[in-house]
């Protein structure tokens, strides 16, 4: 149970504490932030509303702890991460329970998220030991005008304090995907979890606490992003921001100082379906890609662009599968569960009504109860409809019928987003040409877009992000290169 057993110390009355200086604390603000259960629409948990003064203290402690951590042997950093991963996996049940109650994640998927997170932490520890143990050795005579009088040794050193801000949809996995690379690379880490998902994140942080990381190295400050977000992201002690979320990331990028940024933002992942595609495979992937976790995934299929000649057949196959999706509470692991908030449900409804007004074909009747929206496939969507371009982050999927592949590529590239995309065809040559033409960070051939496996590079173009994630890229991103040059009194040639 959340806040029980080994997690008892993170709860004070009915408010979960924040984590600073190796301890669980109550905020001096005396204020708390309610977390509304998307299913019941009632307050389920409360977290501390941390003050600016508390953020300042966390930053001071993070700076001091980082100096010592950078001197901690790499193998020892890895050892602690492996320990945290094991504790996290052992306590997957209470953490998964929080995900069910805070973000209405289907129970089975909630457990998977925690296990996947433990695996990510372990993989990161192993990868860090390998890649951070290596540097480069260069000699000067490879550049014109130089003799062999200089040896350059380069290595990767930590950035300092990394600020991690994950979104609500994977509050554990997208937190550890920032925490683990930051720590293995010798940084300290300040986490600001999403409000919906904060309690799951606090439980996860307690697993790192139990693993025995030094005081102050990891902290977790809670509070509404709209209230403490700017203070955190513009804090002078922060040396790197790793953010995953929506357009908020664009405004953070404009306000942040001259520090490395890792931004993983929204997407409008297109699924281009050619005439020769295996339509059963496409339909199965549209269901998985478009409706898993009720469409609340950055890499969900968010628009289907299908060749007119096979569109009727594909739409029929998808419709047949939509009827079979179970709709209901996350506790029962239903396929479609309530979306995260009432405002999110209202936004989705706005997109649906706009499509209705402009003449889209409704393959199912539109149905909503509270935050629960039944899965909906919208056929004959046209570019003048909002749903053709905007990210619903809900179980609503538009189908646009195209007359040529070029039309599909054009629609994909006209989007502000460029996260992922996918193409279905049996012709690998065509698939490669289309993949090269699509302006997205990743293109999947014959499968729906996906972020995992977590060690694959993952990046968004345009408004979908800055930089690249994936274990190796995140570790590299959270380091800087340091060179030492040895100057010799005379040219030195080996064995010459
Ligand atoms: P969001 O509203 O942008 O929030 C993301 C995080 O930013 C939350 O922790 C939020 O805290 C915090 N925040 C809010 N205002 C802030 C501010 N002024 N300064 C600093 N932080 C602030 O996104 P979301 O609704 O949680 O997640 C959905 C979005 O994330 C979608 O657009 C989705 O595509 C995207 N996403 C992208 C990826 C990817 O890897 N590309 C993965 C998953 C999701 P509060 O909760 O307290 O407001």
mmCIF file of N, CA and C and ligand atoms in Angstrom, residues 165-169 174 192-195 223-226 229-230 233 243-246 248 252 264-267 298 302 391 393 419 451 458 469, ligand 1:
data_model
loop_
_atom_site.group_PDB
_atom_site.id
_atom_site.type_symbol
_atom_site.label_atom_id
_atom_site.label_comp_id
_atom_site.label_asym_id
_atom_site.label_seq_id
_atom_site.Cartn_x
_atom_site.Cartn_y
_atom_site.Cartn_z
ATOM 1 N N UNK A 165 12.635 17.108 -15.024
ATOM 2 C CA UNK A 165 11.182 17.362 -14.951
ATOM 3 C C UNK A 165 10.472 16.416 -15.915
ATOM 4 N N UNK A 166 9.873 15.359 -15.402
ATOM 5 C CA UNK A 166 9.137 14.427 -16.273
ATOM 6 C C UNK A 166 7.645 14.782 -16.355
ATOM 7 N N UNK A 167 6.920 14.180 -17.310
ATOM 8 C CA UNK A 167 5.479 14.449 -17.450
ATOM 9 C C UNK A 167 4.647 13.427 -16.684
ATOM 10 N N UNK A 168 3.326 13.620 -16.719
ATOM 11 C CA UNK A 168 2.447 12.755 -15.929
ATOM 12 C C UNK A 168 2.349 11.323 -16.462
ATOM 13 N N UNK A 169 2.563 11.139 -17.785
ATOM 14 C CA UNK A 169 2.171 9.829 -18.328
ATOM 15 C C UNK A 169 3.127 8.684 -17.986
ATOM 16 N N UNK A 174 10.028 8.019 -16.864
ATOM 17 C CA UNK A 174 10.681 9.198 -17.436
ATOM 18 C C UNK A 174 11.439 9.999 -16.380
ATOM 19 N N UNK A 192 11.734 17.400 -10.090
ATOM 20 C CA UNK A 192 10.429 18.051 -9.865
ATOM 21 C C UNK A 192 9.433 17.152 -10.597
ATOM 22 N N UNK A 193 8.735 16.294 -9.852
ATOM 23 C CA UNK A 193 7.826 15.363 -10.530
ATOM 24 C C UNK A 193 6.563 16.072 -11.006
ATOM 25 N N UNK A 194 5.847 15.479 -11.969
ATOM 26 C CA UNK A 194 4.564 16.062 -12.364
ATOM 27 C C UNK A 194 3.629 15.966 -11.174
ATOM 28 N N UNK A 195 2.686 16.882 -11.044
ATOM 29 C CA UNK A 195 1.770 16.816 -9.900
ATOM 30 C C UNK A 195 0.974 15.511 -9.950
ATOM 31 N N UNK A 223 5.246 20.398 -5.912
ATOM 32 C CA UNK A 223 4.516 21.662 -6.022
ATOM 33 C C UNK A 223 4.081 21.802 -7.466
ATOM 34 N N UNK A 224 3.163 22.724 -7.700
ATOM 35 C CA UNK A 224 2.671 22.896 -9.069
ATOM 36 C C UNK A 224 3.749 23.505 -9.956
ATOM 37 N N UNK A 225 3.894 22.952 -11.142
ATOM 38 C CA UNK A 225 4.873 23.478 -12.088
ATOM 39 C C UNK A 225 4.633 24.945 -12.370
ATOM 40 N N UNK A 226 3.351 25.332 -12.434
ATOM 41 C CA UNK A 226 3.029 26.729 -12.744
ATOM 42 C C UNK A 226 3.470 27.654 -11.613
ATOM 43 N N UNK A 229 7.847 26.134 -11.103
ATOM 44 C CA UNK A 229 8.575 25.751 -12.319
ATOM 45 C C UNK A 229 9.613 26.775 -12.744
ATOM 46 N N UNK A 230 9.206 28.033 -12.877
ATOM 47 C CA UNK A 230 10.139 29.057 -13.357
ATOM 48 C C UNK A 230 11.306 29.231 -12.392
ATOM 49 N N UNK A 233 13.648 26.234 -13.038
ATOM 50 C CA UNK A 233 14.348 26.168 -14.329
ATOM 51 C C UNK A 233 15.291 27.358 -14.542
ATOM 52 N N UNK A 243 14.007 17.736 -19.587
ATOM 53 C CA UNK A 243 12.556 17.938 -19.462
ATOM 54 C C UNK A 243 11.815 17.056 -20.453
ATOM 55 N N UNK A 244 10.734 16.469 -20.014
ATOM 56 C CA UNK A 244 9.817 15.780 -20.936
ATOM 57 C C UNK A 244 8.418 16.290 -20.638
ATOM 58 N N UNK A 245 7.716 16.695 -21.683
ATOM 59 C CA UNK A 245 6.364 17.205 -21.483
ATOM 60 C C UNK A 245 5.865 17.859 -22.755
ATOM 61 N N UNK A 246 4.952 18.795 -22.602
ATOM 62 C CA UNK A 246 4.357 19.449 -23.764
ATOM 63 C C UNK A 246 5.039 20.764 -24.101
ATOM 64 N N UNK A 248 5.238 23.410 -22.639
ATOM 65 C CA UNK A 248 5.952 24.036 -21.514
ATOM 66 C C UNK A 248 7.453 24.009 -21.801
ATOM 67 N N UNK A 252 10.351 26.881 -21.473
ATOM 68 C CA UNK A 252 11.525 26.680 -20.597
ATOM 69 C C UNK A 252 12.803 26.940 -21.405
ATOM 70 N N UNK A 264 12.223 16.664 -24.515
ATOM 71 C CA UNK A 264 11.433 15.654 -25.225
ATOM 72 C C UNK A 264 9.992 16.104 -25.130
ATOM 73 N N UNK A 265 9.456 16.624 -26.231
ATOM 74 C CA UNK A 265 8.155 17.288 -26.159
ATOM 75 C C UNK A 265 7.079 16.506 -26.924
ATOM 76 N N UNK A 266 6.055 17.206 -27.350
ATOM 77 C CA UNK A 266 4.893 16.531 -27.922
ATOM 78 C C UNK A 266 5.140 15.929 -29.293
ATOM 79 N N UNK A 267 4.130 15.242 -29.796
ATOM 80 C CA UNK A 267 4.246 14.624 -31.116
ATOM 81 C C UNK A 267 2.891 14.514 -31.790
ATOM 82 N N UNK A 298 3.415 9.949 -25.794
ATOM 83 C CA UNK A 298 4.006 10.894 -26.753
ATOM 84 C C UNK A 298 4.109 10.248 -28.113
ATOM 85 N N UNK A 302 -0.990 9.274 -33.951
ATOM 86 C CA UNK A 302 -1.933 10.374 -33.743
ATOM 87 C C UNK A 302 -2.629 10.816 -35.033
ATOM 88 N N UNK A 391 -2.484 17.482 -30.967
ATOM 89 C CA UNK A 391 -2.246 16.238 -30.232
ATOM 90 C C UNK A 391 -3.386 16.049 -29.228
ATOM 91 N N UNK A 393 -4.004 13.599 -27.107
ATOM 92 C CA UNK A 393 -3.608 12.928 -25.871
ATOM 93 C C UNK A 393 -4.830 12.269 -25.243
ATOM 94 N N UNK A 419 8.285 14.046 -33.915
ATOM 95 C CA UNK A 419 8.776 13.057 -32.947
ATOM 96 C C UNK A 419 9.068 11.725 -33.651
ATOM 97 N N UNK A 451 8.772 4.439 -27.845
ATOM 98 C CA UNK A 451 9.970 5.040 -27.238
ATOM 99 C C UNK A 451 11.018 3.973 -26.928
ATOM 100 N N UNK A 458 16.427 8.262 -28.905
ATOM 101 C CA UNK A 458 15.049 8.732 -29.012
ATOM 102 C C UNK A 458 15.068 10.249 -29.024
ATOM 103 N N UNK A 469 17.582 11.287 -26.434
ATOM 104 C CA UNK A 469 17.568 10.448 -25.225
ATOM 105 C C UNK A 469 18.052 9.050 -25.574
HETATM 106 P P1 LIG B 1 3.304 19.368 -19.271
HETATM 107 O O1 LIG B 1 2.028 19.982 -18.911
HETATM 108 O O2 LIG B 1 4.212 20.089 -20.211
HETATM 109 O O3 LIG B 1 4.052 19.063 -17.890
HETATM 110 C C1 LIG B 1 5.293 18.422 -17.879
HETATM 111 C C2 LIG B 1 6.009 18.753 -16.597
HETATM 112 O O4 LIG B 1 6.307 20.137 -16.559
HETATM 113 C C3 LIG B 1 5.215 18.461 -15.332
HETATM 114 O O5 LIG B 1 6.091 17.953 -14.364
HETATM 115 C C4 LIG B 1 4.720 19.847 -14.933
HETATM 116 O O6 LIG B 1 4.430 19.967 -13.554
HETATM 117 C C5 LIG B 1 5.922 20.684 -15.293
HETATM 118 N N1 LIG B 1 5.682 22.109 -15.454
HETATM 119 C C6 LIG B 1 4.525 22.760 -15.676
HETATM 120 N N2 LIG B 1 4.746 24.094 -15.778
HETATM 121 C C7 LIG B 1 6.073 24.281 -15.625
HETATM 122 C C8 LIG B 1 6.929 25.412 -15.642
HETATM 123 N N3 LIG B 1 6.480 26.637 -15.846
HETATM 124 N N4 LIG B 1 8.237 25.219 -15.447
HETATM 125 C C9 LIG B 1 8.746 23.990 -15.248
HETATM 126 N N5 LIG B 1 7.980 22.868 -15.224
HETATM 127 C C10 LIG B 1 6.664 23.017 -15.420
HETATM 128 O O7 LIG B 1 3.072 17.922 -19.940
HETATM 129 P P2 LIG B 1 2.143 16.742 -19.406
HETATM 130 O O8 LIG B 1 0.716 17.126 -19.595
HETATM 131 O O9 LIG B 1 2.596 16.291 -18.066
HETATM 132 O O10 LIG B 1 2.527 15.573 -20.450
HETATM 133 C C11 LIG B 1 1.938 15.466 -21.701
HETATM 134 C C12 LIG B 1 2.860 15.998 -22.781
HETATM 135 O O11 LIG B 1 4.133 15.374 -22.664
HETATM 136 C C13 LIG B 1 2.373 15.639 -24.178
HETATM 137 O O12 LIG B 1 2.536 16.752 -25.016
HETATM 138 C C14 LIG B 1 3.297 14.508 -24.602
HETATM 139 O O13 LIG B 1 3.440 14.352 -25.988
HETATM 140 C C15 LIG B 1 4.564 14.904 -23.927
HETATM 141 N N6 LIG B 1 5.450 13.761 -23.758
HETATM 142 C C16 LIG B 1 6.597 13.706 -24.520
HETATM 143 C C17 LIG B 1 7.439 12.618 -24.409
HETATM 144 C C18 LIG B 1 8.688 12.544 -25.236
HETATM 145 O O14 LIG B 1 9.577 11.802 -24.856
HETATM 146 N N7 LIG B 1 8.798 13.276 -26.339
HETATM 147 C C19 LIG B 1 7.145 11.582 -23.527
HETATM 148 C C20 LIG B 1 5.972 11.663 -22.764
HETATM 149 C C21 LIG B 1 5.141 12.765 -22.883
HETATM 150 P P3 LIG B 1 2.913 19.974 -13.023
HETATM 151 O O15 LIG B 1 2.377 18.621 -13.273
HETATM 152 O O16 LIG B 1 3.050 20.311 -11.594
HETATM 153 O O17 LIG B 1 2.192 21.037 -13.809
#
